[in-house]
Amino acid sequence: MSYPKTNHLMARGAAFLGSEYAILCGAMSWVSERNLVAAISNAGGFGVIACGAMTPELLDAEIAATKTLTTKPFGVNLITMHPQLFELIEVCGRHNVGHVALAGGIPPKGSVEALKAAGAKVLVFAPTLALAKKLLRGGADALVIEGSEAGGHIGPVATSVLAQEMLPALADEYLVFVAGGIGRGEAMAGYLEMGAAGVQLGTRFACATESIAHPDFKKAFFRANARDAVASVQLDPRLPVIPVRALKNKGTEEFTQKQREVGLLLDQGSVDMMEAQLRIEHFWAGALRRAVIDGDIENGSLMAGQSVGMVTEEEPVAAIIDTLLAESEAALTRR
Ligand SMILES: Cc1cc2nc3c(=O)[nH]c(=O)nc-3n(C[C@H](O)[C@H](O)[C@H](O)COP(=O)(O)O)c2cc1C
C-alpha cells in the first residue's frame, strides 16, 4: 500500500527519525523492551526502549539485544531524575544510539550537551510553550507534546489544546511530535495537517502481538473503555502525587485510601513529612512491573491512555501501523 498524502506530511519527521513513517511508539516501562521496539522499527515506525529504572548494565544489554532483532533505527527514553543519567548517556553513546528522549522533567544541566557530544539527536517533552522554546533554543532537536489523554504520567492539559497552542508557534521552525489520545489514523492526519512532524502512540501498541505484556494485562486493555482510564487524584496537597493515567482497579482505590491514612498520620504527628512522602512513593513501587510482567491486574498499575477503548484485540504491530496509515490517507483524500 502507498500513502502519498500521509507520507508527504510525515516527510520531515521521517527524515529526522530515519524511519519510513514518522510514527513513534512512545517508551512504555516494562512494555517497550527489545521485542516491541524491534517490531515497531521493522514495521517502518520508530521504536523507543524505555530505560525506566534500569541500571547502565541492563540498558547496555537491552540495546545490544534490540540490535540483534532489527537493523532499523530505534531510540532510547531516559528518565531525567535517574541517579545514573550520565552513565546511561554514555551507554547510548557507546552503542551509537541515534535518538534519545529525555522524559520526566526538565533535562538537567549538561545532559542535552552530553547526548549531542555522543552523537545522538535529543527529543524533549515540554508542558508549556515557554519551556518548549527554551529547550529547543537550548539545543534540543525535537519536541514531543503529550496531552492528558495519554497513559502513564501526565500533565493537566489535553492534547487538542496543547496542539493548538504549540504547533502554530513552533512547527515551522522546529520538529514537533504529538502524543496522547491518538487511537486512529484520522486523528493522526489532523495533527499532521496542523504542522506536526509526526505522532507518538503508546496505548495503541501496548497489546500488540509482539508485546511481552502478560495476557491478563492485555485482556484488561481489550475490556476497558475510555472512561476506565482515569488520572490518579491527589487528596492531600502535602503528599507527592504525580498524576498517572491508568485503568481503575483495586490498587487505584487503595491508593486513595492510603493517602487518607497517611494524611491522618501527618495530622496526628505520628509520622514526619519525610516518612509520609516515602509511604506514598513506595505504594506504587514496582506496580507497573506487577501488572505488565506478572499479570497482577488487581493490585498492579495498569497504565493506559483514554484511547484504550479503541484497543479491542491483539494485532501484529505491522497491522496496527497499516490501519493507522490507511485511515489517515482516507481522511486526507476526502478533504
Ligand atoms: C503502560 C505505559 C507505560 C509508559 N511508560 C512511560 C515511560 O516509562 N516513559 C515515558 O516517557 N512515557 C511513558 N509512557 C507514555 C508513552 O510513552 C506515550 O507517550 C503515551 O502512551 C502516548 O499516549 P497514548 O497512551 O494516549 O497513546 C507510558 C505509557 C503507557 C501506556
GROMACS .gro file of C-alpha atoms and ligand atoms in nm:
model
  366
    1MET     CA    1   0.000   0.000   0.000
    2SER     CA    2   0.112   0.355  -0.059
    3TYR     CA    3   0.012   0.655   0.146
    4PRO     CA    4   0.132   0.955  -0.056
    5LYS     CA    5  -0.057   1.229   0.129
    6THR     CA    6   0.033   1.096   0.471
    7ASN     CA    7   0.394   1.035   0.370
    8HIS     CA    8   0.417   1.387   0.236
    9LEU     CA    9   0.303   1.535   0.568
   10MET     CA   10   0.534   1.300   0.759
   11ALA     CA   11   0.839   1.359   0.540
   12ARG     CA   12   1.026   1.590   0.778
   13GLY     CA   13   0.962   1.371   1.079
   14ALA     CA   14   1.055   1.051   0.896
   15ALA     CA   15   1.379   1.207   0.767
   16PHE     CA   16   1.466   1.315   1.121
   17LEU     CA   17   1.397   0.971   1.268
   18GLY     CA   18   1.543   0.776   0.976
   19SER     CA   19   1.229   0.562   0.966
   20GLU     CA   20   0.977   0.502   0.689
   21TYR     CA   21   0.691   0.663   0.883
   22ALA     CA   22   0.700   0.934   1.148
   23ILE     CA   23   0.509   0.716   1.394
   24LEU     CA   24   0.687   0.671   1.724
   25CYS     CA   25   0.587   0.409   1.974
   26GLY     CA   26   0.638   0.605   2.294
   27ALA     CA   27   0.853   0.433   2.552
   28MET     CA   28   0.647   0.232   2.800
   29SER     CA   29   0.835   0.100   3.103
   30TRP     CA   30   0.846  -0.284   3.103
   31VAL     CA   31   0.649  -0.296   2.775
   32SER     CA   32   0.893  -0.119   2.542
   33GLU     CA   33   1.172  -0.373   2.551
   34ARG     CA   34   1.365  -0.541   2.270
   35ASN     CA   35   1.071  -0.731   2.115
   36LEU     CA   36   0.820  -0.449   2.080
   37VAL     CA   37   1.086  -0.191   1.995
   38ALA     CA   38   1.234  -0.405   1.717
   39ALA     CA   39   0.888  -0.493   1.583
   40ILE     CA   40   0.790  -0.126   1.560
   41SER     CA   41   1.110  -0.030   1.380
   42ASN     CA   42   1.092  -0.333   1.149
   43ALA     CA   43   0.736  -0.230   1.052
   44GLY     CA   44   0.854   0.116   0.945
   45GLY     CA   45   0.775   0.303   1.267
   46PHE     CA   46   1.021   0.418   1.531
   47GLY     CA   47   1.059   0.206   1.844
   48VAL     CA   48   1.192   0.351   2.167
   49ILE     CA   49   1.340   0.145   2.454
   50ALA     CA   50   1.204   0.250   2.794
   51CYS     CA   51   1.506   0.265   3.022
   52GLY     CA   52   1.294   0.345   3.328
   53ALA     CA   53   1.486   0.244   3.638
   54MET     CA   54   1.728   0.010   3.452
   55THR     CA   55   2.094   0.018   3.554
   56PRO     CA   56   2.352   0.113   3.289
   57GLU     CA   57   2.441  -0.258   3.259
   58LEU     CA   58   2.081  -0.358   3.190
   59LEU     CA   59   2.036  -0.079   2.936
   60ASP     CA   60   2.356  -0.187   2.767
   61ALA     CA   61   2.222  -0.543   2.736
   62GLU     CA   62   1.879  -0.426   2.616
   63ILE     CA   63   2.024  -0.208   2.339
   64ALA     CA   64   2.257  -0.489   2.229
   65ALA     CA   65   1.966  -0.737   2.222
   66THR     CA   66   1.745  -0.497   2.027
   67LYS     CA   67   2.020  -0.461   1.768
   68THR     CA   68   2.010  -0.837   1.710
   69LEU     CA   69   1.638  -0.809   1.622
   70THR     CA   70   1.645  -0.507   1.392
   71THR     CA   71   1.884  -0.319   1.169
   72LYS     CA   72   1.645  -0.023   1.156
   73PRO     CA   73   1.690   0.286   1.374
   74PHE     CA   74   1.538   0.293   1.722
   75GLY     CA   75   1.570   0.526   2.019
   76VAL     CA   76   1.610   0.518   2.396
   77ASN     CA   77   1.398   0.703   2.654
   78LEU     CA   78   1.583   0.813   2.968
   79ILE     CA   79   1.414   0.948   3.278
   80THR     CA   80   1.579   1.277   3.380
   81MET     CA   81   1.578   1.201   3.754
   82HIS     CA   82   1.760   0.867   3.714
   83PRO     CA   83   2.056   0.887   3.953
   84GLN     CA   84   2.292   0.746   3.688
   85LEU     CA   85   2.163   0.956   3.398
   86PHE     CA   86   2.510   1.046   3.272
   87GLU     CA   87   2.628   0.683   3.279
   88LEU     CA   88   2.316   0.588   3.080
   89ILE     CA   89   2.402   0.861   2.829
   90GLU     CA   90   2.750   0.707   2.794
   91VAL     CA   91   2.593   0.366   2.726
   92CYS     CA   92   2.378   0.520   2.448
   93GLY     CA   93   2.690   0.686   2.307
   94ARG     CA   94   2.886   0.359   2.304
   95HIS     CA   95   2.605   0.195   2.107
   96ASN     CA   96   2.570   0.492   1.869
   97VAL     CA   97   2.201   0.526   1.957
   98GLY     CA   98   2.076   0.787   1.712
   99HIS     CA   99   1.789   0.935   1.917
  100VAL     CA  100   1.739   0.977   2.289
  101ALA     CA  101   1.424   1.115   2.454
  102LEU     CA  102   1.467   1.282   2.792
  103ALA     CA  103   1.144   1.236   2.986
  104GLY     CA  104   1.006   1.301   3.331
  105GLY     CA  105   1.119   1.657   3.390
  106ILE     CA  106   1.344   1.938   3.272
  107PRO     CA  107   1.671   1.791   3.140
  108PRO     CA  108   1.945   1.852   3.399
  109LYS     CA  109   2.235   2.081   3.315
  110GLY     CA  110   2.475   1.929   3.067
  111SER     CA  111   2.254   1.632   2.969
  112VAL     CA  112   2.147   1.763   2.628
  113GLU     CA  113   2.506   1.863   2.553
  114ALA     CA  114   2.638   1.522   2.665
  115LEU     CA  115   2.392   1.344   2.436
  116LYS     CA  116   2.479   1.560   2.140
  117ALA     CA  117   2.850   1.508   2.203
  118ALA     CA  118   2.772   1.134   2.198
  119GLY     CA  119   2.619   1.181   1.853
  120ALA     CA  120   2.252   1.144   1.949
  121LYS     CA  121   1.960   1.361   1.846
  122VAL     CA  122   1.766   1.474   2.151
  123LEU     CA  123   1.388   1.472   2.194
  124VAL     CA  124   1.242   1.660   2.490
  125PHE     CA  125   0.897   1.699   2.644
  126ALA     CA  126   0.757   2.036   2.749
  127PRO     CA  127   0.420   2.115   2.904
  128THR     CA  128   0.423   2.487   2.818
  129LEU     CA  129   0.518   2.695   2.516
  130ALA     CA  130   0.771   2.898   2.713
  131LEU     CA  131   0.959   2.588   2.829
  132ALA     CA  132   0.937   2.431   2.482
  133LYS     CA  133   1.103   2.738   2.328
  134LYS     CA  134   1.371   2.743   2.594
  135LEU     CA  135   1.462   2.376   2.541
  136LEU     CA  136   1.458   2.398   2.162
  137ARG     CA  137   1.670   2.714   2.162
  138GLY     CA  138   1.898   2.541   2.412
  139GLY     CA  139   1.986   2.267   2.165
  140ALA     CA  140   1.713   2.001   2.178
  141ASP     CA  141   1.645   1.867   1.828
  142ALA     CA  142   1.274   1.789   1.858
  143LEU     CA  143   0.983   1.830   2.093
  144VAL     CA  144   0.713   1.585   2.199
  145ILE     CA  145   0.393   1.741   2.326
  146GLU     CA  146   0.188   1.499   2.530
  147GLY     CA  147  -0.164   1.570   2.645
  148SER     CA  148  -0.354   1.445   2.946
  149GLU     CA  149  -0.538   1.175   2.747
  150ALA     CA  150  -0.214   0.973   2.742
  151GLY     CA  151  -0.132   0.670   2.951
  152GLY     CA  152   0.132   0.697   3.224
  153HIS     CA  153   0.250   1.021   3.388
  154ILE     CA  154   0.052   1.314   3.256
  155GLY     CA  155   0.015   1.689   3.269
  156PRO     CA  156  -0.313   1.873   3.310
  157VAL     CA  157  -0.379   1.993   2.951
  158ALA     CA  158  -0.546   1.795   2.670
  159THR     CA  159  -0.355   1.709   2.352
  160SER     CA  160  -0.607   1.902   2.139
  161VAL     CA  161  -0.535   2.222   2.332
  162LEU     CA  162  -0.157   2.174   2.353
  163ALA     CA  163  -0.152   2.116   1.977
  164GLN     CA  164  -0.334   2.443   1.912
  165GLU     CA  165  -0.103   2.633   2.144
  166MET     CA  166   0.225   2.482   2.035
  167LEU     CA  167   0.204   2.382   1.669
  168PRO     CA  168   0.128   2.723   1.513
  169ALA     CA  169   0.407   2.878   1.723
  170LEU     CA  170   0.673   2.612   1.673
  171ALA     CA  171   0.606   2.376   1.383
  172ASP     CA  172   0.756   2.590   1.104
  173GLU     CA  173   1.088   2.621   1.275
  174TYR     CA  174   1.110   2.303   1.484
  175LEU     CA  175   1.012   1.937   1.474
  176VAL     CA  176   0.714   1.870   1.697
  177PHE     CA  177   0.564   1.524   1.757
  178VAL     CA  178   0.215   1.497   1.906
  179ALA     CA  179   0.126   1.232   2.167
  180GLY     CA  180  -0.171   1.144   2.382
  181GLY     CA  181  -0.510   1.005   2.290
  182ILE     CA  182  -0.433   0.904   1.933
  183GLY     CA  183  -0.612   0.579   1.854
  184ARG     CA  184  -0.696   0.615   1.486
  185GLY     CA  185  -0.534   0.749   1.171
  186GLU     CA  186  -0.788   1.029   1.121
  187ALA     CA  187  -0.663   1.194   1.441
  188MET     CA  188  -0.307   1.142   1.327
  189ALA     CA  189  -0.389   1.315   0.995
  190GLY     CA  190  -0.545   1.607   1.182
  191TYR     CA  191  -0.231   1.677   1.383
  192LEU     CA  192  -0.011   1.635   1.074
  193GLU     CA  193  -0.223   1.892   0.893
  194MET     CA  194  -0.175   2.129   1.185
  195GLY     CA  195   0.201   2.105   1.133
  196ALA     CA  196   0.311   1.811   1.347
  197ALA     CA  197   0.619   1.635   1.211
  198GLY     CA  198   0.481   1.305   1.333
  199VAL     CA  199   0.295   1.135   1.614
  200GLN     CA  200   0.370   0.921   1.918
  201LEU     CA  201   0.137   0.647   2.038
  202GLY     CA  202   0.168   0.421   2.340
  203THR     CA  203  -0.164   0.266   2.442
  204ARG     CA  204  -0.249   0.153   2.086
  205PHE     CA  205   0.075  -0.051   2.068
  206ALA     CA  206   0.093  -0.183   2.425
  207CYS     CA  207  -0.104  -0.501   2.349
  208ALA     CA  208   0.037  -0.578   2.005
  209THR     CA  209   0.118  -0.943   1.936
  210GLU     CA  210   0.488  -0.868   1.976
  211SER     CA  211   0.440  -0.700   2.316
  212ILE     CA  212   0.560  -0.918   2.604
  213ALA     CA  213   0.288  -0.780   2.833
  214HIS     CA  214   0.111  -1.056   3.031
  215PRO     CA  215  -0.204  -1.197   2.864
  216ASP     CA  216  -0.414  -1.074   3.160
  217PHE     CA  217  -0.274  -0.720   3.118
  218LYS     CA  218  -0.375  -0.733   2.752
  219LYS     CA  219  -0.723  -0.869   2.836
  220ALA     CA  220  -0.777  -0.579   3.078
  221PHE     CA  221  -0.699  -0.338   2.793
  222PHE     CA  222  -0.936  -0.515   2.549
  223ARG     CA  223  -1.220  -0.499   2.805
  224ALA     CA  224  -1.167  -0.134   2.904
  225ASN     CA  225  -1.347   0.177   2.781
  226ALA     CA  226  -1.206   0.529   2.762
  227ARG     CA  227  -1.373   0.620   3.093
  228ASP     CA  228  -1.191   0.340   3.276
  229ALA     CA  229  -0.852   0.507   3.214
  230VAL     CA  230  -0.853   0.761   3.495
  231ALA     CA  231  -0.594   1.002   3.632
  232SER     CA  232  -0.483   0.945   3.990
  233VAL     CA  233  -0.611   1.209   4.229
  234GLN     CA  234  -0.406   1.395   4.485
  235LEU     CA  235  -0.614   1.406   4.802
  236ASP     CA  236  -0.372   1.596   5.021
  237PRO     CA  237  -0.152   1.878   4.884
  238ARG     CA  238   0.119   1.784   5.135
  239LEU     CA  239   0.172   1.444   4.973
  240PRO     CA  240   0.363   1.391   4.647
  241VAL     CA  241   0.126   1.251   4.386
  242ILE     CA  242   0.218   1.300   4.022
  243PRO     CA  243  -0.093   1.224   3.818
  244VAL     CA  244  -0.077   0.892   3.638
  245ARG     CA  245  -0.345   0.772   3.396
  246ALA     CA  246  -0.423   0.405   3.447
  247LEU     CA  247  -0.717   0.165   3.442
  248LYS     CA  248  -0.924   0.171   3.760
  249ASN     CA  249  -0.866  -0.134   3.979
  250LYS     CA  250  -0.830  -0.238   4.342
  251GLY     CA  251  -0.486  -0.074   4.353
  252THR     CA  252  -0.614   0.270   4.245
  253GLU     CA  253  -0.889   0.253   4.509
  254GLU     CA  254  -0.643   0.150   4.777
  255PHE     CA  255  -0.412   0.434   4.677
  256THR     CA  256  -0.684   0.687   4.758
  257GLN     CA  257  -0.733   0.513   5.092
  258LYS     CA  258  -0.356   0.514   5.153
  259GLN     CA  259  -0.341   0.892   5.101
  260ARG     CA  260  -0.621   0.939   5.353
  261GLU     CA  261  -0.443   0.718   5.603
  262VAL     CA  262  -0.104   0.889   5.565
  263GLY     CA  263  -0.267   1.235   5.575
  264LEU     CA  264  -0.427   1.142   5.906
  265LEU     CA  265  -0.096   1.017   6.048
  266LEU     CA  266   0.059   1.352   5.950
  267ASP     CA  267  -0.224   1.543   6.122
  268GLN     CA  268  -0.171   1.337   6.436
  269GLY     CA  269   0.203   1.398   6.421
  270SER     CA  270   0.273   1.022   6.426
  271VAL     CA  271   0.487   1.046   6.109
  272ASP     CA  272   0.703   1.331   5.980
  273MET     CA  273   0.679   1.471   5.627
  274MET     CA  274   0.972   1.264   5.501
  275GLU     CA  275   0.818   0.938   5.626
  276ALA     CA  276   0.477   1.034   5.484
  277GLN     CA  277   0.623   1.106   5.142
  278LEU     CA  278   0.814   0.778   5.144
  279ARG     CA  279   0.499   0.582   5.229
  280ILE     CA  280   0.320   0.740   4.933
  281GLU     CA  281   0.609   0.687   4.691
  282HIS     CA  282   0.654   0.325   4.800
  283PHE     CA  283   0.291   0.242   4.737
  284TRP     CA  284   0.338   0.223   4.361
  285ALA     CA  285   0.699   0.099   4.357
  286GLY     CA  286   0.713  -0.198   4.124
  287ALA     CA  287   0.340  -0.172   4.048
  288LEU     CA  288   0.374  -0.138   3.671
  289ARG     CA  289   0.602  -0.441   3.663
  290ARG     CA  290   0.350  -0.639   3.868
  291ALA     CA  291   0.079  -0.565   3.610
  292VAL     CA  292   0.278  -0.591   3.287
  293ILE     CA  293   0.504  -0.887   3.370
  294ASP     CA  294   0.324  -1.079   3.646
  295GLY     CA  295  -0.027  -1.008   3.521
  296ASP     CA  296  -0.147  -0.882   3.861
  297ILE     CA  297  -0.427  -0.669   3.722
  298GLU     CA  298  -0.590  -0.613   4.063
  299ASN     CA  299  -0.301  -0.461   4.257
  300GLY     CA  300  -0.061  -0.362   3.979
  301SER     CA  301  -0.063  -0.037   3.784
  302LEU     CA  302  -0.245  -0.073   3.452
  303MET     CA  303  -0.113   0.246   3.292
  304ALA     CA  304  -0.331   0.321   2.990
  305GLY     CA  305  -0.448   0.621   2.793
  306GLN     CA  306  -0.807   0.709   2.706
  307SER     CA  307  -0.760   0.557   2.360
  308VAL     CA  308  -0.770   0.219   2.536
  309GLY     CA  309  -1.135   0.185   2.427
  310MET     CA  310  -1.009   0.159   2.069
  311VAL     CA  311  -0.779  -0.132   2.156
  312THR     CA  312  -1.001  -0.436   2.119
  313GLU     CA  313  -0.781  -0.724   2.005
  314GLU     CA  314  -0.426  -0.844   1.978
  315GLU     CA  315  -0.279  -0.747   1.640
  316PRO     CA  316   0.072  -0.751   1.498
  317VAL     CA  317   0.246  -0.413   1.503
  318ALA     CA  318   0.260  -0.405   1.122
  319ALA     CA  319  -0.119  -0.441   1.102
  320ILE     CA  320  -0.172  -0.157   1.351
  321ILE     CA  321   0.061   0.072   1.158
  322ASP     CA  322  -0.109  -0.019   0.827
  323THR     CA  323  -0.451   0.056   0.973
  324LEU     CA  324  -0.337   0.394   1.107
  325LEU     CA  325  -0.184   0.488   0.771
  326ALA     CA  326  -0.488   0.375   0.571
  327GLU     CA  327  -0.724   0.572   0.799
  328SER     CA  328  -0.503   0.878   0.774
  329GLU     CA  329  -0.477   0.855   0.397
  330ALA     CA  330  -0.854   0.813   0.357
  331ALA     CA  331  -0.915   1.118   0.575
  332LEU     CA  332  -0.666   1.332   0.381
  333THR     CA  333  -0.810   1.215   0.048
  334ARG     CA  334  -1.166   1.314   0.146
  335ARG     CA  335  -1.060   1.676   0.206
  336LIG     C1  336   0.200   0.134   3.013
  336LIG     C2  337   0.264   0.268   2.980
  336LIG     C3  338   0.391   0.298   3.030
  336LIG     C4  339   0.453   0.419   2.998
  336LIG     N1  340   0.581   0.444   3.043
  336LIG     C5  341   0.647   0.557   3.002
  336LIG     C6  342   0.784   0.578   3.037
  336LIG     O1  343   0.846   0.496   3.103
  336LIG     N2  344   0.845   0.692   2.993
  336LIG     C7  345   0.777   0.785   2.917
  336LIG     O2  346   0.837   0.887   2.879
  336LIG     N3  347   0.647   0.767   2.883
  336LIG     C8  348   0.583   0.655   2.921
  336LIG     N4  349   0.452   0.634   2.880
  336LIG     C9  350   0.390   0.729   2.783
  336LIG    C10  351   0.413   0.682   2.637
  336LIG     O3  352   0.549   0.688   2.602
  336LIG    C11  353   0.335   0.765   2.534
  336LIG     O4  354   0.384   0.896   2.527
  336LIG    C12  355   0.187   0.768   2.562
  336LIG     O5  356   0.141   0.638   2.586
  336LIG    C13  357   0.113   0.830   2.443
  336LIG     O6  358  -0.022   0.846   2.468
  336LIG     P1  359  -0.133   0.730   2.442
  336LIG     O7  360  -0.115   0.635   2.554
  336LIG     O8  361  -0.260   0.807   2.451
  336LIG     O9  362  -0.105   0.673   2.308
  336LIG    C14  363   0.387   0.514   2.915
  336LIG    C15  364   0.257   0.484   2.868
  336LIG    C16  365   0.195   0.364   2.898
  336LIG    C17  366   0.058   0.335   2.842
   0.00000   0.00000   0.00000
